[in-house]
Amino acid sequence: MTPGERRFSARLDDKLDDEYLCWYDVPIGPRYRHPDFVVLHPSRGFLVLEVKDWKAETLAELDRDRAVIDTDRGRVTAPNPLRQAREYAMEIVRLLQQDPALCHPPGDKRAGKLLMPWGFGVVLTGITRSQFELMELEHFLPPGSVICRDEMTEGVDTEEFQKRLWDMFLMPFPCLLSLPQIERVRWHLFPQLRIQVQGDLLAAPARDEAAPVGIPDIIRVMDLQQEQLARSLGDGHRVIHGVAGSGKTMILGYRCVELARRQHKPVLVLCYNKTLASRLEHLMQGHGVQDRVAVRNFHEWCREQLKSYGLRMPPRQDSADAYAQLLVQSMIDGVESSAIPRGQYGAVLIDEGHDFAPEWLRLVAQMVDPETNSLLLLYDDAQSLYGGPGRRRFSFASVGIQAQGRTTILRLNYRNTLEVLAVAKAFAEEVLTGQDADDDHVPVVAPESAGRRGPMPELWRARNIWAEADIIAERIQDATANGASPNDFAVLCHSNQLAGLIAKQLQKRGLAVLLASDSQRRAMFNGPPSVKVMTMHSSKGLEFDTVFIPGVCELASHDEDAGRKQQQVRALYVAMTRALRQLEMSHHGEGAVVEQIRRVVEGVSRRLAA
């Protein structure tokens, strides 16, 4: 901000109450225009303000179209700020009037017109009202459309300040925007905030200005806390510690698109599993920034780096885990010997960072260009699935991530209904409680529900695993016959073997199925609609309207290794929290896990009914 913009921002903060929403210098609409301030009030409408730090002695000329300013660099020409503000305001009006839900209804005398007032004005932070009059600026800046330096002081009367703003409206009339209407305004103004209804992390903005905007019946946008966090992430190292469903990946997507537009060096996005990498890659393609953003799962990235810099690949091993360890060590050795350069990326963003070993994070932190020093790590220890029970605890500082004082905790779960989240929390209580804060003072955080309601999760029994698959197929077929898309459904399994069996059974019943095998994970979100079948581990970072979890009777029992059981609890917790609305779990035999789920579902049902 300029000094004047900073002072005016402080006045808005001081003199306007919490009903006002204010945005400073954020891109508006598909053309990414940047007005200085946009102010929105539910019963007033919206106002666009351009702020100028001009002084009486530096403003050389002014007419209806332009201003000539004396600067240290000599005379410069700038647009007339009132004309500029009017153009921005008109663009917002055109954008919002495309949505019938934001216009007066047919039959009204204002039918088809925006149902809220609007206006525009100029703030002159270095020119007083008396100077304004002496310079006869009213010929090109109407006095009622201008706030002057002495009218935005710290001691200015609150009512007088607000009246200055609302006198700028062209045709004021009564209105009262509902919360859904305010969200629709944000959906149109800020395409980066959009979330598609069925599972997409972030909707791509419309890039063809001539094409009509496809407006869904139901819209979802980041809430104001998420938007503020996404916009306020500054440079340096940042950590977002968020519960499942809190919007971490959505915030990463927003941040990634913004960085891609202003970074000269490429941006790197890393995660652990291939399925999430495919989803993030699809997201970047939707925003048209795939040429500036590299999305990779960690081991794929290591392999590409070794190949790109002509280093020898490690020899094949008997186990995939052993080969992966050698691959990472070869990468580390390459960086330490300077065969692989450090600082390759203008920014690095890590999703599901709780699955990264400390040596991985230490390696990745070195890949950030020191000039930008931009690193974002998304983290939730409750969802950690990899590394086994002997997983080492470490501090971020010990691996080169300097995020002290720049860690944000997100506790609110927006993804799941209250019913789904209550069952998942109760089942995974031992994972979500009883752990102390780590060396960075970040505890395992239990999620809190945003309050959305839906059907109770179900636990049902079939005679065998093939019958479980048949019942799942029947339920999906019934739903698609009533208008649901196959993309709405996922079947999450405890093993690759079970996933293959379920996929074959669903295909036999005539369903379009995509099995998330290694060869298909990169194309999971391309092609025709299909039911997604994958392991619980592969589902991390994804979400679906309806999730089926078959064969829960085959999970670890109480007499098995405690560490293995805890890992399976974490995996089942992750799988449960993939469900946006409906969660169905099935079994064909009894066992400790089945009994625990049954007890949890019955207990939550009684509690919510009370």
Coordinates of C-alpha atoms in Angstrom, one line a residue, residues 17-577:
D17 CA -18.7 -2.1 11.5
D18 CA -18.4 -5.9 11.0
E19 CA -21.2 -6.0 8.4
Y20 CA -19.0 -4.3 5.8
L21 CA -16.7 -6.4 3.6
C22 CA -13.7 -4.5 2.2
W23 CA -11.2 -5.7 -0.4
Y24 CA -8.0 -3.9 -1.3
D25 CA -6.3 -4.4 -4.6
V26 CA -7.6 -7.8 -5.4
P27 CA -8.3 -9.1 -8.9
I28 CA -11.9 -8.7 -9.9
G29 CA -13.7 -11.0 -12.5
P30 CA -12.3 -13.0 -15.3
R31 CA -10.3 -10.0 -16.6
Y32 CA -8.5 -9.6 -13.2
R33 CA -9.0 -5.9 -13.0
H34 CA -7.6 -4.2 -9.8
P35 CA -9.6 -1.4 -8.2
D36 CA -8.0 0.0 -5.1
F37 CA -10.9 -0.7 -2.8
V38 CA -14.3 -2.5 -3.1
V39 CA -16.7 -2.1 -0.2
L40 CA -19.8 -4.2 0.2
H41 CA -22.7 -3.8 2.7
P42 CA -25.8 -6.0 2.8
S43 CA -28.2 -3.1 3.0
R44 CA -26.2 -0.5 1.0
G45 CA -24.7 -2.3 -2.0
F46 CA -21.2 -2.0 -3.3
L47 CA -18.8 0.9 -3.8
V48 CA -15.6 1.1 -5.8
L49 CA -12.9 3.6 -4.6
E50 CA -9.7 4.8 -6.3
V51 CA -7.2 6.3 -3.9
K52 CA -4.6 8.8 -5.0
D53 CA -1.7 10.3 -2.9
W54 CA -1.5 13.4 -5.1
K55 CA -0.6 16.7 -3.4
A56 CA -1.8 20.2 -4.5
E57 CA 1.7 21.1 -5.7
T58 CA 2.2 17.8 -7.7
L59 CA -1.1 17.8 -9.5
A60 CA -0.2 19.8 -12.7
E61 CA -3.3 19.2 -14.9
L62 CA -6.6 17.4 -14.7
D63 CA -9.4 16.9 -17.2
R64 CA -12.2 14.3 -17.6
D65 CA -9.9 11.7 -19.0
R66 CA -6.5 12.1 -17.5
A67 CA -4.3 13.7 -14.9
V68 CA -0.7 15.0 -15.2
I69 CA 1.4 14.5 -12.1
D70 CA 4.8 15.9 -11.3
T71 CA 7.0 13.1 -9.8
D72 CA 10.7 12.5 -9.1
R73 CA 10.8 10.9 -12.5
G74 CA 9.4 13.9 -14.2
R75 CA 5.8 14.4 -15.5
V76 CA 3.6 11.4 -15.8
T77 CA 0.1 10.9 -17.2
A78 CA -2.5 8.8 -15.4
P79 CA -6.2 8.2 -16.0
N80 CA -8.7 10.4 -14.3
P81 CA -9.4 8.3 -11.1
L82 CA -13.1 8.9 -11.2
R83 CA -13.4 7.6 -14.7
Q84 CA -11.2 4.7 -13.6
A85 CA -13.5 3.9 -10.7
R86 CA -16.6 4.2 -12.8
E87 CA -15.2 1.7 -15.4
Y88 CA -14.4 -0.8 -12.6
A89 CA -17.9 -0.3 -11.1
M90 CA -19.6 -0.8 -14.5
E91 CA -17.7 -4.0 -15.1
I92 CA -18.8 -5.3 -11.7
V93 CA -22.4 -4.4 -12.6
R94 CA -22.2 -6.2 -15.9
L95 CA -20.7 -9.3 -14.2
L96 CA -23.4 -9.5 -11.5
Q97 CA -26.3 -8.8 -13.8
Q98 CA -25.6 -12.1 -15.5
D99 CA -27.0 -13.8 -12.4
P100 CA -30.8 -13.8 -12.1
A101 CA -30.5 -14.4 -8.4
L102 CA -28.8 -11.0 -8.1
C103 CA -31.4 -9.1 -10.2
H104 CA -34.9 -7.8 -9.6
P105 CA -37.4 -10.5 -10.6
P106 CA -39.7 -10.3 -13.7
G107 CA -42.6 -8.0 -13.2
D108 CA -40.7 -5.6 -10.9
K109 CA -40.2 -2.1 -12.2
R110 CA -36.4 -2.7 -12.1
A111 CA -36.7 -6.2 -13.6
G112 CA -33.3 -7.5 -14.9
K113 CA -31.4 -4.7 -13.1
L114 CA -29.1 -5.3 -10.2
L115 CA -31.0 -5.7 -6.9
M116 CA -28.4 -3.7 -5.0
P117 CA -27.3 0.0 -5.3
W118 CA -23.8 0.7 -6.4
G119 CA -21.5 3.7 -6.7
F120 CA -17.9 4.8 -7.2
G121 CA -15.7 7.6 -5.9
V122 CA -12.2 9.0 -5.4
V123 CA -10.1 9.4 -2.2
L124 CA -7.5 12.2 -2.3
T125 CA -5.3 11.5 0.7
G126 CA -2.9 14.5 0.1
I127 CA -5.4 17.3 -0.8
T128 CA -7.7 19.0 1.7
R129 CA -11.2 20.1 0.9
S130 CA -10.2 23.8 0.8
Q131 CA -7.3 23.0 -1.6
F132 CA -9.8 21.0 -3.7
E133 CA -12.0 24.0 -4.0
L134 CA -9.2 26.5 -4.6
M135 CA -7.9 24.3 -7.5
E136 CA -11.4 24.1 -8.9
L137 CA -11.2 20.3 -9.2
E138 CA -15.0 20.1 -9.0
H139 CA -15.1 20.5 -12.8
F140 CA -13.6 17.1 -13.3
L141 CA -14.2 15.4 -9.9
P142 CA -17.8 16.1 -8.5
P143 CA -17.4 17.1 -4.9
G144 CA -19.9 14.5 -3.6
S145 CA -17.8 11.7 -5.2
V146 CA -14.6 12.7 -3.4
I147 CA -13.2 12.2 0.1
C148 CA -10.3 14.6 0.9
R149 CA -7.4 14.4 3.3
D150 CA -9.1 16.3 6.2
E151 CA -12.2 14.1 5.8
M152 CA -10.4 10.8 6.6
T153 CA -8.4 11.8 9.7
E154 CA -8.3 9.5 12.8
G155 CA -10.7 11.9 14.7
V156 CA -13.3 12.2 12.0
D157 CA -16.9 11.5 13.1
T158 CA -18.0 8.0 12.2
E159 CA -21.4 8.9 10.9
E160 CA -19.9 11.8 8.9
F161 CA -17.3 9.5 7.4
Q162 CA -19.9 6.8 6.4
K163 CA -22.2 9.5 4.9
R164 CA -19.3 10.6 2.7
L165 CA -19.1 7.1 1.4
W166 CA -22.8 6.5 0.8
D167 CA -23.4 9.9 -0.8
M168 CA -21.3 8.4 -3.7
F169 CA -24.1 6.1 -4.7
L170 CA -25.8 7.0 -8.0
M171 CA -29.3 5.8 -7.2
P172 CA -29.7 4.5 -3.7
F173 CA -32.7 2.3 -2.8
P174 CA -33.6 -0.1 -0.1
C175 CA -32.0 -3.6 -0.3
L176 CA -31.0 -6.4 2.1
L177 CA -28.7 -9.0 0.7
S178 CA -29.0 -12.5 2.2
L179 CA -25.9 -14.5 3.0
P180 CA -26.3 -16.7 -0.1
Q181 CA -26.6 -13.6 -2.2
I182 CA -23.4 -12.2 -0.7
E183 CA -21.7 -15.5 -1.5
R184 CA -22.9 -15.3 -5.1
V185 CA -21.4 -11.8 -5.3
R186 CA -18.1 -13.2 -4.1
W187 CA -18.4 -16.1 -6.6
H188 CA -18.7 -13.7 -9.5
L189 CA -16.1 -11.2 -8.4
F190 CA -13.4 -13.6 -7.4
P191 CA -13.3 -16.7 -9.6
Q192 CA -10.3 -18.0 -7.6
L193 CA -12.6 -18.6 -4.6
R194 CA -15.0 -20.9 -6.4
I195 CA -15.6 -24.5 -5.4
Q196 CA -17.6 -26.8 -7.6
V197 CA -20.3 -28.7 -5.8
Q198 CA -19.2 -32.2 -6.5
G199 CA -15.7 -32.7 -5.2
D200 CA -13.7 -30.3 -7.3
L201 CA -11.2 -28.4 -5.1
L202 CA -11.4 -25.1 -7.0
A203 CA -13.3 -24.1 -10.0
A204 CA -11.4 -22.7 -12.9
P205 CA -12.2 -19.1 -13.9
A206 CA -13.9 -18.4 -17.2
R207 CA -11.2 -17.1 -19.6
D208 CA -13.4 -16.5 -22.6
E209 CA -14.9 -13.2 -21.9
A210 CA -17.4 -13.5 -24.8
A211 CA -18.8 -16.8 -23.6
P212 CA -21.7 -16.7 -21.2
V213 CA -20.9 -17.6 -17.6
G214 CA -22.3 -21.0 -16.6
I215 CA -23.8 -20.3 -13.2
P216 CA -24.7 -23.4 -11.1
D217 CA -27.9 -23.5 -9.1
I218 CA -25.9 -24.1 -5.9
I219 CA -22.6 -22.3 -5.5
R220 CA -19.8 -22.8 -3.0
V221 CA -17.0 -20.3 -2.3
M222 CA -14.3 -20.1 0.4
D223 CA -15.7 -18.7 3.6
L224 CA -14.3 -15.3 4.7
Q225 CA -11.7 -16.8 7.1
Q226 CA -10.4 -19.0 4.3
E227 CA -10.4 -16.1 1.8
Q228 CA -8.6 -13.8 4.2
L229 CA -6.0 -16.5 4.9
A230 CA -5.4 -17.3 1.2
R231 CA -5.0 -13.6 0.4
S232 CA -2.9 -12.7 3.3
L233 CA -0.2 -15.4 2.9
G234 CA 3.0 -13.3 2.6
D235 CA 6.4 -14.2 1.5
G236 CA 8.7 -16.5 3.5
H237 CA 8.0 -19.9 5.0
R238 CA 4.4 -20.6 6.0
V239 CA 2.7 -23.6 7.6
I240 CA -1.0 -24.2 7.6
H241 CA -2.0 -26.9 10.2
G242 CA -5.5 -27.8 9.3
V243 CA -7.9 -30.6 10.1
A244 CA -9.4 -32.8 7.4
G245 CA -11.9 -30.9 5.3
S246 CA -10.7 -27.4 6.4
G247 CA -9.9 -26.3 2.9
K248 CA -6.1 -26.6 3.1
T249 CA -5.8 -27.9 -0.5
M250 CA -8.2 -25.3 -1.8
I251 CA -6.0 -22.6 -0.2
L252 CA -3.0 -24.2 -1.8
G253 CA -4.7 -24.0 -5.2
Y254 CA -5.5 -20.3 -4.8
R255 CA -2.0 -19.5 -3.6
C256 CA -0.4 -21.5 -6.4
V257 CA -2.4 -19.7 -9.1
E258 CA -1.5 -16.3 -7.6
L259 CA 2.2 -17.2 -7.4
A260 CA 2.2 -18.6 -10.9
R261 CA 1.0 -15.2 -12.3
R262 CA 3.7 -13.2 -10.6
Q263 CA 6.7 -15.5 -10.3
H264 CA 9.4 -15.5 -13.1
K265 CA 10.7 -18.9 -12.0
P266 CA 8.6 -22.0 -12.1
V267 CA 6.4 -23.1 -9.1
L268 CA 6.7 -26.6 -7.7
V269 CA 3.8 -28.4 -6.0
L270 CA 4.6 -31.6 -4.2
C271 CA 2.5 -34.3 -2.4
Y272 CA 3.0 -37.9 -1.4
N273 CA 0.4 -39.9 -3.3
K274 CA 0.0 -40.0 -7.1
T275 CA -3.8 -39.7 -7.0
L276 CA -3.6 -36.3 -5.2
A277 CA -0.9 -35.2 -7.6
S278 CA -3.2 -36.0 -10.5
R279 CA -6.0 -34.0 -8.9
L280 CA -3.8 -31.0 -8.3
E281 CA -2.4 -31.2 -11.9
H282 CA -6.0 -31.2 -13.2
L283 CA -6.7 -28.1 -11.1
M284 CA -3.7 -26.2 -12.5
Q285 CA -4.8 -27.1 -16.0
G286 CA -8.2 -25.7 -15.3
H287 CA -6.6 -22.4 -14.4
G288 CA -4.3 -22.4 -17.4
V289 CA -1.1 -22.2 -15.4
Q290 CA 0.2 -25.7 -16.1
D291 CA 3.1 -24.3 -18.1
R292 CA 4.3 -22.4 -15.0
V293 CA 3.5 -25.0 -12.3
A294 CA 5.0 -28.4 -11.9
V295 CA 2.8 -30.8 -9.9
R296 CA 4.6 -34.0 -8.8
N297 CA 4.4 -36.7 -6.2
F298 CA 7.6 -36.7 -4.3
H299 CA 9.3 -39.8 -5.7
E300 CA 8.4 -38.9 -9.2
W301 CA 10.0 -35.5 -8.7
C302 CA 13.2 -37.1 -7.4
R303 CA 13.3 -39.5 -10.4
E304 CA 12.9 -36.5 -12.8
Q305 CA 15.6 -34.5 -11.1
L306 CA 18.1 -37.4 -11.3
K307 CA 17.3 -37.9 -15.0
S308 CA 17.4 -34.2 -15.9
Y309 CA 20.9 -33.7 -14.4
G310 CA 22.3 -37.0 -15.8
L311 CA 22.7 -38.8 -12.6
R312 CA 22.6 -42.6 -12.4
M313 CA 19.4 -44.2 -11.1
P314 CA 19.7 -46.5 -8.1
P315 CA 19.7 -50.2 -8.9
R316 CA 16.4 -52.1 -8.6
Q317 CA 15.6 -53.6 -5.3
D318 CA 13.5 -56.5 -4.1
S319 CA 11.0 -54.1 -2.5
A320 CA 9.5 -50.9 -3.6
D321 CA 10.2 -49.2 -0.3
A322 CA 13.9 -50.1 -0.5
Y323 CA 14.1 -48.7 -4.0
A324 CA 12.3 -45.5 -2.9
Q325 CA 14.8 -45.0 -0.1
L326 CA 17.7 -45.3 -2.5
L327 CA 16.0 -42.9 -4.9
V328 CA 15.7 -40.3 -2.3
Q329 CA 19.2 -40.8 -1.1
S330 CA 20.5 -40.4 -4.6
M331 CA 18.7 -37.1 -4.9
I332 CA 20.1 -35.9 -1.6
D333 CA 23.6 -36.9 -2.6
G334 CA 23.1 -35.1 -5.9
V335 CA 22.2 -31.8 -4.2
E336 CA 25.0 -32.1 -1.6
S337 CA 27.5 -32.6 -4.4
S338 CA 26.0 -29.6 -6.4
A339 CA 25.3 -31.9 -9.3
I340 CA 21.6 -30.9 -8.8
P341 CA 21.3 -27.2 -8.2
R342 CA 19.5 -25.6 -5.2
G343 CA 17.0 -22.7 -5.6
Q344 CA 15.4 -24.0 -8.8
Y345 CA 11.8 -22.8 -8.0
G346 CA 10.3 -19.4 -7.3
A347 CA 8.0 -21.1 -4.8
V348 CA 7.4 -24.6 -3.4
L349 CA 4.1 -25.7 -2.0
I350 CA 3.7 -29.1 -0.2
D351 CA 0.3 -30.7 0.3
E352 CA -0.2 -33.4 3.0
G353 CA 3.2 -32.5 4.4
H354 CA 2.6 -34.8 7.4
D355 CA 3.5 -37.7 5.1
F356 CA 7.0 -36.3 4.3
A357 CA 10.0 -37.7 6.2
P358 CA 12.3 -35.0 7.8
E359 CA 15.0 -35.6 5.2
W360 CA 12.5 -35.0 2.4
L361 CA 11.5 -31.7 3.9
R362 CA 15.1 -30.7 4.4
L363 CA 15.8 -31.5 0.7
V364 CA 12.7 -29.6 -0.6
A365 CA 13.4 -26.5 1.5
Q366 CA 16.7 -26.1 -0.4
M367 CA 14.8 -25.9 -3.7
V368 CA 13.3 -22.5 -3.0
D369 CA 15.0 -19.5 -4.6
P370 CA 16.5 -17.5 -1.7
E371 CA 15.3 -14.2 -3.3
T372 CA 11.7 -15.2 -3.1
N373 CA 12.0 -17.6 -0.1
S374 CA 8.4 -18.7 -0.7
L375 CA 7.5 -22.1 0.8
L376 CA 4.0 -23.2 2.0
L377 CA 3.5 -26.5 3.9
L378 CA 0.1 -27.9 4.6
Y379 CA 0.0 -30.3 7.5
D380 CA -2.4 -32.4 9.6
D381 CA -0.8 -35.0 11.8
A382 CA -4.1 -36.8 12.4
Q383 CA -4.1 -37.8 8.7
S384 CA -0.5 -39.2 8.6
L385 CA -0.6 -42.6 6.9
Y386 CA 3.0 -43.3 5.9
G387 CA 6.1 -44.0 7.8
G388 CA 4.7 -46.6 10.2
P389 CA 4.4 -46.5 14.0
G390 CA 8.1 -45.7 14.5
R391 CA 7.7 -42.4 12.7
R392 CA 10.2 -39.8 14.0
R393 CA 9.0 -36.6 15.6
F394 CA 10.9 -33.5 14.6
S395 CA 10.6 -29.7 14.4
F396 CA 10.2 -27.7 11.2
A397 CA 13.1 -25.6 12.2
S398 CA 15.4 -28.7 12.3
V399 CA 14.7 -29.3 8.6
G400 CA 15.2 -25.7 7.4
I401 CA 11.5 -24.6 7.5
Q402 CA 11.5 -21.2 9.3
A403 CA 7.8 -20.8 10.1
Q404 CA 7.9 -19.7 13.7
G405 CA 5.1 -17.2 14.2
R406 CA 3.8 -17.9 10.7
T407 CA 1.8 -21.0 11.4
T408 CA -2.0 -20.9 11.0
I409 CA -4.3 -23.5 12.6
L410 CA -7.6 -24.3 10.9
R411 CA -10.0 -26.2 13.1
L412 CA -13.3 -25.9 11.2
N413 CA -14.3 -28.8 8.9
Y414 CA -16.3 -27.6 5.9
R415 CA -16.2 -30.8 3.8
N416 CA -18.2 -33.2 5.9
T417 CA -21.7 -33.1 7.3
L418 CA -22.1 -33.0 11.1
E419 CA -23.1 -36.7 11.0
V420 CA -20.1 -37.9 9.0
L421 CA -17.7 -35.9 11.0
A422 CA -19.1 -37.0 14.4
V423 CA -18.7 -40.7 13.4
A424 CA -15.2 -40.2 12.1
K425 CA -14.1 -38.2 15.2
A426 CA -15.6 -40.7 17.6
F427 CA -14.0 -43.7 15.8
A428 CA -10.5 -42.0 15.6
E429 CA -10.6 -40.5 19.1
E430 CA -7.3 -42.2 20.1
V431 CA -5.6 -40.5 17.1
L432 CA -7.1 -37.1 17.6
T433 CA -6.5 -36.8 21.4
G434 CA -3.8 -37.5 23.9
Q435 CA -0.8 -36.3 21.8
D436 CA 1.3 -33.4 23.0
A437 CA 2.3 -30.5 20.9
D438 CA 5.4 -31.0 18.8
D439 CA 8.6 -29.0 18.9
D440 CA 6.9 -26.3 16.9
H441 CA 4.1 -26.2 19.5
V442 CA 1.5 -27.5 17.0
P443 CA -0.8 -30.1 18.5
V444 CA -2.8 -32.8 16.8
V445 CA -6.0 -30.8 16.2
A446 CA -9.5 -32.3 16.5
P447 CA -11.8 -31.0 13.8
E448 CA -14.9 -28.9 14.5
S449 CA -18.0 -29.1 12.4
A450 CA -19.2 -26.2 10.3
G451 CA -22.7 -27.4 11.0
R452 CA -23.9 -28.8 7.6
R453 CA -26.4 -31.6 8.1
G454 CA -27.0 -34.8 6.2
P455 CA -27.9 -38.5 6.5
M456 CA -26.4 -40.7 9.2
P457 CA -23.5 -42.9 8.1
E458 CA -24.6 -46.5 7.6
L459 CA -23.0 -49.8 8.6
W460 CA -24.5 -52.8 6.8
R461 CA -23.8 -56.5 6.4
A462 CA -23.7 -58.8 3.3
R463 CA -23.1 -62.6 3.1
N464 CA -19.6 -62.1 1.5
I465 CA -17.4 -59.5 -0.2
W466 CA -18.9 -60.2 -3.6
A467 CA -22.4 -59.5 -2.2
E468 CA -21.0 -56.2 -0.7
A469 CA -19.9 -55.2 -4.2
D470 CA -23.3 -56.1 -5.7
I471 CA -25.2 -54.0 -3.1
I472 CA -22.8 -51.1 -3.7
A473 CA -23.5 -51.4 -7.4
E474 CA -27.2 -51.4 -6.9
R475 CA -27.1 -48.3 -4.8
I476 CA -25.0 -46.4 -7.3
Q477 CA -27.3 -47.5 -10.2
D478 CA -30.3 -46.3 -8.3
A479 CA -28.7 -42.9 -7.6
T480 CA -27.5 -42.4 -11.2
A481 CA -31.0 -43.4 -12.5
N482 CA -32.2 -40.4 -10.4
G483 CA -29.7 -38.0 -11.9
A484 CA -26.5 -38.5 -9.9
S485 CA -23.2 -38.6 -11.8
P486 CA -20.8 -41.6 -11.5
N487 CA -18.2 -39.0 -10.5
D488 CA -20.1 -38.5 -7.3
F489 CA -19.1 -42.0 -6.0
A490 CA -15.9 -43.5 -4.6
V491 CA -15.3 -46.9 -3.2
L492 CA -12.3 -46.8 -0.8
C493 CA -10.6 -50.1 0.1
H494 CA -8.0 -51.3 2.6
S495 CA -5.9 -53.0 -0.1
N496 CA -5.1 -53.0 -3.8
Q497 CA -6.4 -56.6 -4.0
L498 CA -9.8 -55.6 -2.6
A499 CA -9.9 -52.6 -4.8
G500 CA -9.4 -54.8 -7.9
L501 CA -12.1 -57.2 -6.8
I502 CA -14.6 -54.5 -6.2
A503 CA -13.8 -52.7 -9.5
K504 CA -14.4 -56.0 -11.5
Q505 CA -17.7 -56.6 -9.7
L506 CA -19.0 -53.1 -10.4
Q507 CA -17.9 -53.4 -14.1
K508 CA -19.9 -56.7 -14.3
R509 CA -22.9 -54.8 -13.2
G510 CA -22.5 -52.3 -16.1
L511 CA -21.0 -49.4 -14.2
A512 CA -18.3 -47.1 -15.6
V513 CA -15.4 -47.6 -13.2
L514 CA -11.9 -46.2 -12.9
L515 CA -9.6 -48.2 -10.8
A516 CA -6.8 -46.0 -9.4
S517 CA -3.9 -48.3 -10.3
D518 CA -0.4 -46.9 -10.7
S519 CA -0.9 -46.6 -14.5
Q520 CA -4.2 -44.8 -14.2
R521 CA -3.8 -42.4 -11.3
R522 CA -2.5 -39.5 -13.5
A523 CA -5.6 -39.7 -15.6
M524 CA -8.2 -40.2 -12.8
F525 CA -9.9 -36.9 -13.4
N526 CA -9.9 -36.9 -17.2
G527 CA -12.3 -38.7 -19.5
P528 CA -15.9 -39.7 -19.1
P529 CA -17.7 -39.8 -15.7
S530 CA -16.8 -42.9 -13.7
V531 CA -17.0 -44.4 -10.2
K532 CA -13.6 -44.1 -8.6
V533 CA -12.3 -47.2 -6.9
M534 CA -9.0 -46.8 -4.9
T535 CA -7.2 -47.6 -1.7
M536 CA -7.8 -45.5 1.4
H537 CA -4.3 -44.2 1.2
S538 CA -4.8 -43.0 -2.4
S539 CA -7.9 -41.1 -1.4
K540 CA -6.0 -38.5 0.6
G541 CA -6.8 -34.9 -0.4
L542 CA -9.9 -36.0 -2.4
E543 CA -13.6 -35.7 -1.7
F544 CA -16.8 -37.3 -3.1
D545 CA -20.5 -36.9 -2.5
T546 CA -20.9 -40.5 -1.5
V547 CA -18.2 -42.8 -0.2
F548 CA -18.4 -46.6 0.3
I549 CA -15.9 -48.5 2.5
P550 CA -16.3 -52.2 2.0
G551 CA -14.7 -55.1 4.0
V552 CA -14.2 -53.3 7.3
C553 CA -14.3 -56.7 9.0
E554 CA -10.9 -57.4 7.5
L555 CA -9.1 -54.6 9.4
A556 CA -6.8 -55.1 12.4
S557 CA -8.3 -56.5 15.5
H558 CA -7.4 -55.6 19.1
D559 CA -5.0 -58.4 19.6
E560 CA -2.8 -57.3 16.7
D561 CA 0.2 -55.0 16.8
A562 CA -0.9 -51.7 18.4
G563 CA 1.1 -49.6 15.9
R564 CA -0.5 -51.4 12.9
K565 CA -3.9 -50.9 14.4
Q566 CA -3.3 -47.2 14.9
Q567 CA -2.2 -46.8 11.3
Q568 CA -5.4 -48.6 10.1
V569 CA -7.5 -46.3 12.4
R570 CA -5.8 -43.3 10.7
A571 CA -6.5 -44.8 7.3
L572 CA -10.2 -45.4 8.1
Y573 CA -10.5 -41.9 9.5
V574 CA -9.1 -40.4 6.3
A575 CA -11.5 -42.6 4.2
M576 CA -14.5 -41.6 6.3
T577 CA -13.7 -37.9 5.9

